[in-house]
mmCIF file of C-alpha atoms and ligand atoms in Angstrom:
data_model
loop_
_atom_site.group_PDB
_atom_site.id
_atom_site.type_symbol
_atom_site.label_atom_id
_atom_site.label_comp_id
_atom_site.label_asym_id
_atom_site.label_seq_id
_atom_site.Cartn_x
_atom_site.Cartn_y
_atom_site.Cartn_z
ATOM 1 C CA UNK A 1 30.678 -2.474 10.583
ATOM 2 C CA UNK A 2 32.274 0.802 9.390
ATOM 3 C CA UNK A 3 30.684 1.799 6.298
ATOM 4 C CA UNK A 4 28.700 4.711 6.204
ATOM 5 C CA UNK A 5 25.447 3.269 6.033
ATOM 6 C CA UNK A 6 25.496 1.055 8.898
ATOM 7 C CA UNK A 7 27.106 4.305 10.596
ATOM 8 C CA UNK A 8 23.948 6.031 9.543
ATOM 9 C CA UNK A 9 21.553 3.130 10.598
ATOM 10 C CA UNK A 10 23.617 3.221 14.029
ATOM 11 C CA UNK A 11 22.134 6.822 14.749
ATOM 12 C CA UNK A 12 18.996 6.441 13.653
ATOM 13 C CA UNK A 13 18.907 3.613 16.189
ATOM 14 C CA UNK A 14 20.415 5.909 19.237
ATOM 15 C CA UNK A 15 18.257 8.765 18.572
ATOM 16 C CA UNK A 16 15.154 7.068 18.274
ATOM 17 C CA UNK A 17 12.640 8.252 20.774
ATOM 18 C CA UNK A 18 11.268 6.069 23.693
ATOM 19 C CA UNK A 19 7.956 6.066 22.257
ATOM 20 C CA UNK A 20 6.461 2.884 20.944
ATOM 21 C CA UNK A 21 4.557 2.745 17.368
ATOM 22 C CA UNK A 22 2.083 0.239 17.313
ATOM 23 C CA UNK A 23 0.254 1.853 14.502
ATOM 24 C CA UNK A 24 1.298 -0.419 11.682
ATOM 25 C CA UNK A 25 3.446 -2.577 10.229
ATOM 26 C CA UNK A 26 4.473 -0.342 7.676
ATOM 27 C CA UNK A 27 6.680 1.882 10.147
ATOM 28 C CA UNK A 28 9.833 0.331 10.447
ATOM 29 C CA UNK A 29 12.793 1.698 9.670
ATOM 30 C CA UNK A 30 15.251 -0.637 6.983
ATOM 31 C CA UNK A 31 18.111 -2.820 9.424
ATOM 32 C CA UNK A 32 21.599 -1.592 8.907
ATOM 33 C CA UNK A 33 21.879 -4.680 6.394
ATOM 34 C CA UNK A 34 19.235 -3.610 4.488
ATOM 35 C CA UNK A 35 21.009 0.098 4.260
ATOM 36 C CA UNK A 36 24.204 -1.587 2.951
ATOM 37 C CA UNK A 37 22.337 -3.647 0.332
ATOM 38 C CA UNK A 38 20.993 -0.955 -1.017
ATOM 39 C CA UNK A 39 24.224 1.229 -1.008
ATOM 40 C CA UNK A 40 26.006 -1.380 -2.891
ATOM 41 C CA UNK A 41 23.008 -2.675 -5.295
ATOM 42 C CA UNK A 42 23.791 -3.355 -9.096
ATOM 43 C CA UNK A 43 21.392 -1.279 -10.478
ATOM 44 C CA UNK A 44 19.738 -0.254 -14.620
ATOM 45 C CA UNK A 45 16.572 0.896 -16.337
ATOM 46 C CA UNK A 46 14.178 -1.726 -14.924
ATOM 47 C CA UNK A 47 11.943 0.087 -18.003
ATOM 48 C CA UNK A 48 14.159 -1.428 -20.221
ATOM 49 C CA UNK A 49 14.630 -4.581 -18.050
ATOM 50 C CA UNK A 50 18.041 -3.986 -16.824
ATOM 51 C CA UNK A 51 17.934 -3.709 -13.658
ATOM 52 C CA UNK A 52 19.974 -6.535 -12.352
ATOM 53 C CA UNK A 53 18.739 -6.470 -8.707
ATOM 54 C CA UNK A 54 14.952 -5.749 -9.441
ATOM 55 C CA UNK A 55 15.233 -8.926 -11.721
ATOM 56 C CA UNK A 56 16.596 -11.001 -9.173
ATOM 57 C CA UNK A 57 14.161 -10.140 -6.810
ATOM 58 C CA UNK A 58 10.965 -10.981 -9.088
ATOM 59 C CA UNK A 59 12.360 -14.199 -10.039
ATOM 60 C CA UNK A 60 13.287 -15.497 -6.092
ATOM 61 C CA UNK A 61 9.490 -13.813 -5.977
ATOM 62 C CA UNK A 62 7.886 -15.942 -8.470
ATOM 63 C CA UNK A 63 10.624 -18.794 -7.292
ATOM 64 C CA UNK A 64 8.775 -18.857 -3.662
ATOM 65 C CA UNK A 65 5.567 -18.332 -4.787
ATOM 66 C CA UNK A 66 5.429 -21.696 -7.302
ATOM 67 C CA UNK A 67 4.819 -18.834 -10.310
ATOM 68 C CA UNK A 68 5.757 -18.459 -13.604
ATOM 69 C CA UNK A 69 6.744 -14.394 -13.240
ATOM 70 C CA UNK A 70 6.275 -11.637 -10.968
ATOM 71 C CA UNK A 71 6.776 -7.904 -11.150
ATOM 72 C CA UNK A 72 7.719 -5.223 -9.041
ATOM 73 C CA UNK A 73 5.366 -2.542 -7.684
ATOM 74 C CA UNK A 74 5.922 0.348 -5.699
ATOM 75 C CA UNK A 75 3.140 -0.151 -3.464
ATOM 76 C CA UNK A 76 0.443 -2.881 -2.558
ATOM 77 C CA UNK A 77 -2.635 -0.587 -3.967
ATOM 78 C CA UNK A 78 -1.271 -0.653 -7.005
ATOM 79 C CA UNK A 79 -0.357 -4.221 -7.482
ATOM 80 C CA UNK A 80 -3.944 -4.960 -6.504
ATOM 81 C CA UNK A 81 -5.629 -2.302 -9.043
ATOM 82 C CA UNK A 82 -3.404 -3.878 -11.974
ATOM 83 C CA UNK A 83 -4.569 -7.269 -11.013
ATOM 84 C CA UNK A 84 -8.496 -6.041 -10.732
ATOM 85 C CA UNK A 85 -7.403 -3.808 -14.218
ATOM 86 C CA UNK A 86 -6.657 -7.159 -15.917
ATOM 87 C CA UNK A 87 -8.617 -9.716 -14.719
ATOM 88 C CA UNK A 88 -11.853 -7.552 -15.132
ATOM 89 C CA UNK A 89 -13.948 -5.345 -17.463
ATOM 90 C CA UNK A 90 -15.973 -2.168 -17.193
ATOM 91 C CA UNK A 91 -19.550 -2.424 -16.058
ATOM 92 C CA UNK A 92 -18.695 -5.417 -13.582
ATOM 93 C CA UNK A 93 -18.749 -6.466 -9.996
ATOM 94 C CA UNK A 94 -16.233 -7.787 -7.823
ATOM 95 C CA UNK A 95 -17.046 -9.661 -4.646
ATOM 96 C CA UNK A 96 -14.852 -9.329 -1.728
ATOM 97 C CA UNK A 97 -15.533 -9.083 2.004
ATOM 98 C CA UNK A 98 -17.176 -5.516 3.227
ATOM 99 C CA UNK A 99 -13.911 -3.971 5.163
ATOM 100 C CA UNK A 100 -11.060 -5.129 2.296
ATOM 101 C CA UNK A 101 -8.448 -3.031 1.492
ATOM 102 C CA UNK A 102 -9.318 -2.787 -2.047
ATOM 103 C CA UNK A 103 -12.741 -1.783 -1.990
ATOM 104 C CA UNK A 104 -12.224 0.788 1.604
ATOM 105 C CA UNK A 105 -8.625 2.180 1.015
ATOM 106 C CA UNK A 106 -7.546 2.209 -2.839
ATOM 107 C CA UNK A 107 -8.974 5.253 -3.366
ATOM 108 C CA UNK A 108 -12.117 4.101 -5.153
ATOM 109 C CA UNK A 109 -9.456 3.052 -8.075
ATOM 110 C CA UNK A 110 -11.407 -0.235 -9.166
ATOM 111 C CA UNK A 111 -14.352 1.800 -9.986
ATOM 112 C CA UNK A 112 -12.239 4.987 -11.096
ATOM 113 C CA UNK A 113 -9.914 2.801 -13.439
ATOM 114 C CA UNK A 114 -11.050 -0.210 -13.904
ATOM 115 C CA UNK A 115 -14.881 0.638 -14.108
ATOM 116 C CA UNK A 116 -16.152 -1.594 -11.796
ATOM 117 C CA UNK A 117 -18.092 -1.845 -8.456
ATOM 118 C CA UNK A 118 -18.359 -3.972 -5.429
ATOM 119 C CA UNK A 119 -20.679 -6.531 -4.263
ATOM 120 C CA UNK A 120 -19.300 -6.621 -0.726
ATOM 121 C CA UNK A 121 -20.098 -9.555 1.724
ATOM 122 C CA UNK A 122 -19.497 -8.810 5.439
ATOM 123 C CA UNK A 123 -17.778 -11.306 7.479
ATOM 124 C CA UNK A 124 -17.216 -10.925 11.151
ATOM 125 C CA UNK A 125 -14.043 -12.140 11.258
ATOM 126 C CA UNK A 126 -13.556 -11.065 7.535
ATOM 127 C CA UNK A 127 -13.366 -14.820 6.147
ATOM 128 C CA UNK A 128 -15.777 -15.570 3.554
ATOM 129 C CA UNK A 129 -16.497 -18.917 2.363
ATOM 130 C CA UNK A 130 -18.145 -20.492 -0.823
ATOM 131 C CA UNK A 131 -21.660 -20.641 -0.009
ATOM 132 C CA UNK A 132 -21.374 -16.738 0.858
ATOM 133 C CA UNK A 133 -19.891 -15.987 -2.163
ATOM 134 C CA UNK A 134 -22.077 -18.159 -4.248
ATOM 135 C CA UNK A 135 -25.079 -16.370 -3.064
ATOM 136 C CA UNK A 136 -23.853 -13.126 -4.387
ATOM 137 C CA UNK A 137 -22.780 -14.301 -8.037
ATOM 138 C CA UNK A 138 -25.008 -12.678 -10.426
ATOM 139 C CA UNK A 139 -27.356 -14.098 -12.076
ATOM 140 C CA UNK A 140 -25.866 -15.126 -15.791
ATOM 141 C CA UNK A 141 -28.739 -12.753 -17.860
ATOM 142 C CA UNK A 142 -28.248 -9.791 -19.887
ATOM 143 C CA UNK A 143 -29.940 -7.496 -17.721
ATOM 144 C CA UNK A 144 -28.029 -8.086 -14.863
ATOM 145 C CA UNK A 145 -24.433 -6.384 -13.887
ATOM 146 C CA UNK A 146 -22.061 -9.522 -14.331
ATOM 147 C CA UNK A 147 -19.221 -10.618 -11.893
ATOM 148 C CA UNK A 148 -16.195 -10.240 -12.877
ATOM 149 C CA UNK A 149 -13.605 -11.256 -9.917
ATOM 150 C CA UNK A 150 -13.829 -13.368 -6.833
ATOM 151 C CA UNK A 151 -11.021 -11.009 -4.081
ATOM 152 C CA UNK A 152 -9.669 -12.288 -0.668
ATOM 153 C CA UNK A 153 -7.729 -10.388 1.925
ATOM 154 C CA UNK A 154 -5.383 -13.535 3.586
ATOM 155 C CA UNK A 155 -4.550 -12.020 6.291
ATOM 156 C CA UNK A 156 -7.524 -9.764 7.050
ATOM 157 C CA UNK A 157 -6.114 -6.416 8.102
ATOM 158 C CA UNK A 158 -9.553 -4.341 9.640
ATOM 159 C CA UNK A 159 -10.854 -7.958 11.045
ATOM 160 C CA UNK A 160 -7.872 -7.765 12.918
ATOM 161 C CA UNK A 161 -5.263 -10.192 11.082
ATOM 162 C CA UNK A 162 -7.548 -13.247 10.601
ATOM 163 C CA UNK A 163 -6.395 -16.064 8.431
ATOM 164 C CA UNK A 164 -8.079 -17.938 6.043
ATOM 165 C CA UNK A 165 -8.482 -22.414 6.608
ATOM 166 C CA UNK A 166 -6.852 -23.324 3.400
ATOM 167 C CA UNK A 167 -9.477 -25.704 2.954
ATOM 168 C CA UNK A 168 -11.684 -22.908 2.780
ATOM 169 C CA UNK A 169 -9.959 -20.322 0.525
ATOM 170 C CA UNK A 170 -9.298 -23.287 -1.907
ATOM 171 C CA UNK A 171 -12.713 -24.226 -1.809
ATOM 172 C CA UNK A 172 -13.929 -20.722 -2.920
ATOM 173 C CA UNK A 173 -11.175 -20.906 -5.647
ATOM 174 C CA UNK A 174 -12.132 -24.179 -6.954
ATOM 175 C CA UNK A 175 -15.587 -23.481 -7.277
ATOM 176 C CA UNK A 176 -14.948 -19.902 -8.533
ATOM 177 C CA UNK A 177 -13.414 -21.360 -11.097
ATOM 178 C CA UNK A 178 -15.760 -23.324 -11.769
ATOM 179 C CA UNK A 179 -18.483 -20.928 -12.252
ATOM 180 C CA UNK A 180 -15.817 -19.388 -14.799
ATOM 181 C CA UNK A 181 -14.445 -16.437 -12.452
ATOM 182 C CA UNK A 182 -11.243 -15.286 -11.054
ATOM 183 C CA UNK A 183 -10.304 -15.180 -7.867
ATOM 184 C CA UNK A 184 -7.196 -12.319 -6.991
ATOM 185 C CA UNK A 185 -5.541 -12.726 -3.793
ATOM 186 C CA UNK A 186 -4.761 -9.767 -1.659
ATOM 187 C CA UNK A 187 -1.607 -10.877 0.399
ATOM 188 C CA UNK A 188 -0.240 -8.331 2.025
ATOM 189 C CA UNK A 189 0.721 -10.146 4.930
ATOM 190 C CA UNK A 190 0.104 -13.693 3.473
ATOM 191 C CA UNK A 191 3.788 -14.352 5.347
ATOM 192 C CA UNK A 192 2.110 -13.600 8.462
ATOM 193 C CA UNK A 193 -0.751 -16.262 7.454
ATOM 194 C CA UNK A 194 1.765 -18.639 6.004
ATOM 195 C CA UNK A 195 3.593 -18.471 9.830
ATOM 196 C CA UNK A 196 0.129 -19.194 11.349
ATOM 197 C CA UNK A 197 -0.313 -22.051 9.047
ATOM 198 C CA UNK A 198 2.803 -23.265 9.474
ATOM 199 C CA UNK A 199 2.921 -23.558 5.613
ATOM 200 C CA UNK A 200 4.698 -22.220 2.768
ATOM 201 C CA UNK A 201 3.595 -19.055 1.013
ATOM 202 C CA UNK A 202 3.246 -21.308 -2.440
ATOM 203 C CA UNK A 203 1.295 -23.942 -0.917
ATOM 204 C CA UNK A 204 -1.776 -22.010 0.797
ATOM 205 C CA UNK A 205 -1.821 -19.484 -2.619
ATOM 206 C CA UNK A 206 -1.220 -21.893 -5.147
ATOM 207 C CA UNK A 207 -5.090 -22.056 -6.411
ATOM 208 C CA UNK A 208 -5.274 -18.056 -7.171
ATOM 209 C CA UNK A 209 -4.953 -16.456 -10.189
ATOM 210 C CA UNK A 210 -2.975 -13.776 -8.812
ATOM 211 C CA UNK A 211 -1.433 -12.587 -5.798
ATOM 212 C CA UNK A 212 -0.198 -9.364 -4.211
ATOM 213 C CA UNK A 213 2.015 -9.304 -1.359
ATOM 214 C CA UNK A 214 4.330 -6.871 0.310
ATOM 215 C CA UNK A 215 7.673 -6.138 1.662
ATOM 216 C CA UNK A 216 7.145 -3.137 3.058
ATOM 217 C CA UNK A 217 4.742 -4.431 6.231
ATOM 218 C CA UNK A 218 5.818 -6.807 8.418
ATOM 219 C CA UNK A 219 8.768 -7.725 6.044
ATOM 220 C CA UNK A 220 10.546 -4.546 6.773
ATOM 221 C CA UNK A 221 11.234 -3.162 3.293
ATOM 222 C CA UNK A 222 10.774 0.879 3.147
ATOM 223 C CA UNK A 223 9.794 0.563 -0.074
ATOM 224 C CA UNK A 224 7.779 -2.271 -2.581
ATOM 225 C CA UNK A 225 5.306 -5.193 -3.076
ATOM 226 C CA UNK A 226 4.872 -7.764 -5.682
ATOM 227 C CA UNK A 227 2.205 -9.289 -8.043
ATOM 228 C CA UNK A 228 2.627 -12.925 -9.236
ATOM 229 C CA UNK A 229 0.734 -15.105 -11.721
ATOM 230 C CA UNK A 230 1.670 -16.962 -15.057
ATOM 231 C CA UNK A 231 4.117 -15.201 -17.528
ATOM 232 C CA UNK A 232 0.896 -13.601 -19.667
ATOM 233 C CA UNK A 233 -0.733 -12.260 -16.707
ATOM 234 C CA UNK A 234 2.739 -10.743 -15.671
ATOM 235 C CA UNK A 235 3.613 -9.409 -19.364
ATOM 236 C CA UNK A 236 0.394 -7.314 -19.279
ATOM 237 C CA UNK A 237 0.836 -6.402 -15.859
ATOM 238 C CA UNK A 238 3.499 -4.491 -16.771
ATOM 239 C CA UNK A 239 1.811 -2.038 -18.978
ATOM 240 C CA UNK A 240 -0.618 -1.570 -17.066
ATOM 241 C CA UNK A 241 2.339 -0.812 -14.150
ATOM 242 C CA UNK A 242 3.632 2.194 -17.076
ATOM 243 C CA UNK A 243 -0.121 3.207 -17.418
ATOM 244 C CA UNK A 244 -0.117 4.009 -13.855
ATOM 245 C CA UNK A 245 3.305 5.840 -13.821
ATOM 246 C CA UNK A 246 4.843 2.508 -11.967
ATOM 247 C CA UNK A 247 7.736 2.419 -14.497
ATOM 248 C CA UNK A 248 10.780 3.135 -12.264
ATOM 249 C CA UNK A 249 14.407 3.327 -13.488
ATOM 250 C CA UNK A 250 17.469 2.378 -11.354
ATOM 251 C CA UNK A 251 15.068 0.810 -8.609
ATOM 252 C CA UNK A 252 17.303 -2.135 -7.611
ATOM 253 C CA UNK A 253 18.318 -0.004 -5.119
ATOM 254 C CA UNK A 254 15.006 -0.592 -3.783
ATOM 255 C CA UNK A 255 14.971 -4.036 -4.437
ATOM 256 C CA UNK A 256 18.273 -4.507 -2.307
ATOM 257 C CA UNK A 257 16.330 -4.178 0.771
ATOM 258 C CA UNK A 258 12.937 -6.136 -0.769
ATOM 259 C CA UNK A 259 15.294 -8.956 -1.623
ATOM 260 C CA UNK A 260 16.269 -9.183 2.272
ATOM 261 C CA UNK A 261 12.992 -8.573 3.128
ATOM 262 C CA UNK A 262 11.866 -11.807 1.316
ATOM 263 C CA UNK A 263 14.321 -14.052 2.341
ATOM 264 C CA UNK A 264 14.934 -13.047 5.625
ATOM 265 C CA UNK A 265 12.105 -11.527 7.548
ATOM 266 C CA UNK A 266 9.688 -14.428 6.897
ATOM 267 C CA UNK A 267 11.501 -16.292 9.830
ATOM 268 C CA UNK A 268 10.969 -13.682 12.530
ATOM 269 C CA UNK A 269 7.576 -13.602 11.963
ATOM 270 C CA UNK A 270 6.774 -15.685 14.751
ATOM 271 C CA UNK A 271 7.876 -13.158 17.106
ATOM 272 C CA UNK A 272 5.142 -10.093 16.047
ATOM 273 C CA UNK A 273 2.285 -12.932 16.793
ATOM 274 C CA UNK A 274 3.877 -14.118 20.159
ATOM 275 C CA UNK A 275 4.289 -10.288 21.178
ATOM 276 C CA UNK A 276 0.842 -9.367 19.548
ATOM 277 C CA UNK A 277 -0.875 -12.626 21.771
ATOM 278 C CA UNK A 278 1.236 -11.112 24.386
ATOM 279 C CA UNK A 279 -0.595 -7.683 23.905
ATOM 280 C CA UNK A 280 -3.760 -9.202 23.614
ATOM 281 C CA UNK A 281 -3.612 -11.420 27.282
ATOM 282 C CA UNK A 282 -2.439 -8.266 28.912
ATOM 283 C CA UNK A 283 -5.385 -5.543 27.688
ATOM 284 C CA UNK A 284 -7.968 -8.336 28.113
ATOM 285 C CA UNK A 285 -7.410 -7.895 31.956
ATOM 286 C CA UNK A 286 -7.728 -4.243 32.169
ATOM 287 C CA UNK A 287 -11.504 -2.271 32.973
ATOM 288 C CA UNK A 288 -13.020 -0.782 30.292
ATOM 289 C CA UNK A 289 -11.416 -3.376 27.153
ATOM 290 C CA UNK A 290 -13.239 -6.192 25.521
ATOM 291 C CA UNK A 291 -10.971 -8.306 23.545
ATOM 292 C CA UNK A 292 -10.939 -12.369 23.220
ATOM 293 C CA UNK A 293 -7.112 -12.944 23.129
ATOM 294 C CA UNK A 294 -8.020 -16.916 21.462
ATOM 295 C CA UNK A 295 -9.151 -14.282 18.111
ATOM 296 C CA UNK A 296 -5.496 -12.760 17.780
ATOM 297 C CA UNK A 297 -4.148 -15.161 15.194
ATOM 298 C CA UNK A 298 -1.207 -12.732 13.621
ATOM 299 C CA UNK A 299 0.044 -9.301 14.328
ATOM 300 C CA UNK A 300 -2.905 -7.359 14.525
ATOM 301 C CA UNK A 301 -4.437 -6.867 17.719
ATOM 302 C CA UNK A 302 -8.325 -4.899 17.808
ATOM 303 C CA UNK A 303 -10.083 -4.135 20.746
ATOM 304 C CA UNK A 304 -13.099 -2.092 21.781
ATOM 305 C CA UNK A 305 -12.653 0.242 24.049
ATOM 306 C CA UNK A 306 -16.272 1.660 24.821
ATOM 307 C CA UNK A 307 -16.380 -0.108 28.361
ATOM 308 C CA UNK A 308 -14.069 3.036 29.249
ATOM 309 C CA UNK A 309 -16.438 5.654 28.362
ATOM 310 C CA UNK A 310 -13.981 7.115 25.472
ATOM 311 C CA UNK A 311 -14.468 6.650 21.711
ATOM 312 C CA UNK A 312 -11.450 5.056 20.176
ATOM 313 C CA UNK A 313 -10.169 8.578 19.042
ATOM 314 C CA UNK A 314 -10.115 10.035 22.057
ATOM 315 C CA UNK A 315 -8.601 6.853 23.358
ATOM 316 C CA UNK A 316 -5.433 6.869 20.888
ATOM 317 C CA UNK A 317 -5.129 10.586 21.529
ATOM 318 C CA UNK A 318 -4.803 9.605 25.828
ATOM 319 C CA UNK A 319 -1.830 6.871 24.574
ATOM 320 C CA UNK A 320 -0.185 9.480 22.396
ATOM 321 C CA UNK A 321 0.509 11.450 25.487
ATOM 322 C CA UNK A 322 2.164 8.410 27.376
ATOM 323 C CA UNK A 323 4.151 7.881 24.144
ATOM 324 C CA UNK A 324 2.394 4.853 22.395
ATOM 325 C CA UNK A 325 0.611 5.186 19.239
ATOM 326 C CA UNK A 326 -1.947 2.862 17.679
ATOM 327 C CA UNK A 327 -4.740 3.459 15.301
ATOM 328 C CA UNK A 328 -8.388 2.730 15.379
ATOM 329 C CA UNK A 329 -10.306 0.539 13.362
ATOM 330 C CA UNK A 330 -13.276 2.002 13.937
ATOM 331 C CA UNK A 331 -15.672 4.565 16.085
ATOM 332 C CA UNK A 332 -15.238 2.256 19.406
ATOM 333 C CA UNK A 333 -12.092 -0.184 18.672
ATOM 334 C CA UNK A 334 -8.214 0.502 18.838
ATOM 335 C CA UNK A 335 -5.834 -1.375 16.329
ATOM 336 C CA UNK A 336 -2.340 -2.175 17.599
ATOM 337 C CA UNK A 337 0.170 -3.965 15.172
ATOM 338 C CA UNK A 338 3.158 -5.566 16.381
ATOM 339 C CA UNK A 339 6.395 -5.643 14.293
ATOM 340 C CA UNK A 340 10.179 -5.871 14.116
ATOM 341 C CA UNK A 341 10.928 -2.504 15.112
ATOM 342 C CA UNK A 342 8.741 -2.937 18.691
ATOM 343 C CA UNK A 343 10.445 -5.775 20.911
ATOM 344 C CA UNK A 344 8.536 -7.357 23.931
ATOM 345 C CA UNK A 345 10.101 -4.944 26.698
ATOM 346 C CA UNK A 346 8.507 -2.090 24.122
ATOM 347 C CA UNK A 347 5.126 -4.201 23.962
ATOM 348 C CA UNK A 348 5.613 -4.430 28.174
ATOM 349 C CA UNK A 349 5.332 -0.501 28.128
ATOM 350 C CA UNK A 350 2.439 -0.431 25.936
ATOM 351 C CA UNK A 351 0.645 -1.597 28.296
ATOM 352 C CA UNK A 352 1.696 0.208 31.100
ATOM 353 C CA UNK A 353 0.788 2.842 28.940
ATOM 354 C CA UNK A 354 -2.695 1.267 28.248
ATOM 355 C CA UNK A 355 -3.504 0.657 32.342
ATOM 356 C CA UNK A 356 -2.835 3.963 32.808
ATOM 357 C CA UNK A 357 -4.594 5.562 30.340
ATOM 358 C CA UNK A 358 -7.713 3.127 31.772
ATOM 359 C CA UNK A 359 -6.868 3.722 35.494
ATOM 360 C CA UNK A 360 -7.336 8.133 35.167
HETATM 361 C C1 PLP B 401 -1.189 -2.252 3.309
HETATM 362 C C2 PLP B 401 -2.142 -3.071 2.566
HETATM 363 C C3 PLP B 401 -2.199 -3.035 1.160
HETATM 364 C C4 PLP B 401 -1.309 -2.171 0.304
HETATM 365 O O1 PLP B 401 -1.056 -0.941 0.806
HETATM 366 P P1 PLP B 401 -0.010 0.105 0.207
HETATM 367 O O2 PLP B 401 0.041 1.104 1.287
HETATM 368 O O3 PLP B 401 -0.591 0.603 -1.058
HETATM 369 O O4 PLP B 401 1.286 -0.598 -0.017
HETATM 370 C C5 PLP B 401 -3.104 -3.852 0.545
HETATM 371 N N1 PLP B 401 -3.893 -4.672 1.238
HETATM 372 C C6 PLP B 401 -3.859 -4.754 2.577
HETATM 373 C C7 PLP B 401 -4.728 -5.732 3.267
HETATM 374 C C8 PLP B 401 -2.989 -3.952 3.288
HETATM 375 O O5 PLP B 401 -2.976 -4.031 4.623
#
């Protein structure tokens, strides 16, 4: 272990502060293996579809996922805006659950580029199922907007990392299909779902039309998500990828870490939910905190914090000053994620953080 990556990795570790980041998934830092990967990755112009590494790492993608092809995307927003780009056209709706990702933080992009609007359902615990969805199917005349895409979040992020029954997101994709729509996938964390399924990634996805998915959260990745579908789908994917200035060159540098990510990470998984259950158990005993620990089924903890007289921004600001940071989901609930850069001694001073922040 002498290189001078891992040497670099080996500092970062040492100087890194005692404070513990619970505000996403998407802040670790790349393991020293990752670093050395991508130090020594065979890299060429993925434009021109040389680049060794990125290659690899779409077809072990497409390999897991039961696909034909997958491609290579910078970030999760835009795999999901070229699937929504290609699977509908302007003028149309697309149905997904009030608090997605795609229709609350993509930037408005499905109805700035793709032309389209929502027809959002709200969920408490952000699952829909068929007969909610079939309710909000428009009408087939020529007056009326048309549907153009059926969109699930597996696992929820802002309902707190819920995961959808297979029976019921197959359901939904069955009888979507039947009515002659589409139904995209947005799988950011379907590992995290897969682990609470205690299926494979291919089987609980395998009725989609297309799925997203990224390395970069709980994976560990800095850097990339993927889009998979049939070999079509994927060809036009990536112009629409150019389109949107996704065209990278010697990115297997990238991939080096993704590929990792992919076959590696999925097996810690299991740890984030035990120390995010962990999490949960503890805060539900403190004044102030309503949260059902039995509703944390991933790595995303929410809970409201309006029994202690703060909103949940003045809240996160009290942890900041004992050194923990989380996020809020919204005006009265916190949002902690649990990941591979915050072990269970880490999660342990969370919430001695938390009880004292509740106990002034
Ligand atoms: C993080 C996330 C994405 C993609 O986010 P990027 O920051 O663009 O990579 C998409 N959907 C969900 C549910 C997410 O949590």
């Amino acid at each position: 272990m002498s290189s001078p990556a891992t040497h670099a990795a080996d500092e970062l570790q040492t100087s890194r502060p005692t404070i513990v980041d619970l505000r996403s998934d998407t802040v670790t830092k790349p393991t020293p293996e990752m670093r050395i990967a991508m130090a020594e990755a065979e890299v060429g112009d993925d434009v021109y579809g040389e680049d060794p590494t990125i290659n690899r790492l779409e077809q072990r993608a497409a390999e897991i996922f039961g696909r034909e092809a997958a491609i290579f995307v910078p970030t999760g927003t835009m795999g999901n805006q070229i699937a929504i780009k290609l699977h509908t056209k302007p003028g149309q709706e697309i149905i997904c659950e009030e608090r997605g990702h795609i229709f609350n933080w993509e930037m408005a992009m499905l109805a700035w580029f793709s032309g389209c609007t929502v027809r959002p359902i709200y969920s408490e615990d952000g699952i829909l199922t068929w007969e909610m969805v079939r309710k909000q199917i428009s009408a087939r005349i020529y007056y009326r907007q048309q549907t153009g895409l059926v969109e699930l979040e597996n696992t929820h992020n802002m309902a707190g990392g819920t995961v959808y029954p297979q029976k019921i997101a197959d359901d939904i994709c069955d009888r979507a299909h039947e009515a002659g729509l589409p139904v995209h996938l947005d799988g950011a964390r379907i590992f995290n779902a897969a682990v609470a399924l205690g299926k494979p990634v291919a089987e609980i996805t395998r009725k989609f039309d297309s799925v997203m998915f990224c390395l970069s959260k709980g994976l560990g990745a800095p850097v990339g998500s993927l889009l998979v579908g049939n070999k079509t789908f994927i060809e036009q994917a990536r112009s629409v990828r150019k389109a949107l200035g996704g065209g990278m060159r010697q990115a297997g540098i990238l991939a080096a870490a993704g590929l990792i990510a992919l076959e590696k990470m999925p097996a810690r998984l299991h740890e984030d939910h035990a120390n995010a259950k962990f999490l949960a158990k503890g805060l539900a005993g403190l004044p102030g905190i309503d949260i059902d620990p039995a509703r944390v089924q991933t790595n995303i903890v929410i809970f409201d914090v309006s029994g202690t007289g703060m909103s949940a921004s003045e809240f996160t600001h009290k942890l900041a000053e004992k050194n923990l940071l989380a996020g809020t989901a919204d005006t009265q609930r916190v949002r902690f994620v649990t990941h591979m850069d915050v072990n269970r001694e880490a999660c342990e001073r969370a919430l001695e953080a938390v009880k004292q922040v509740v106990n002034d």
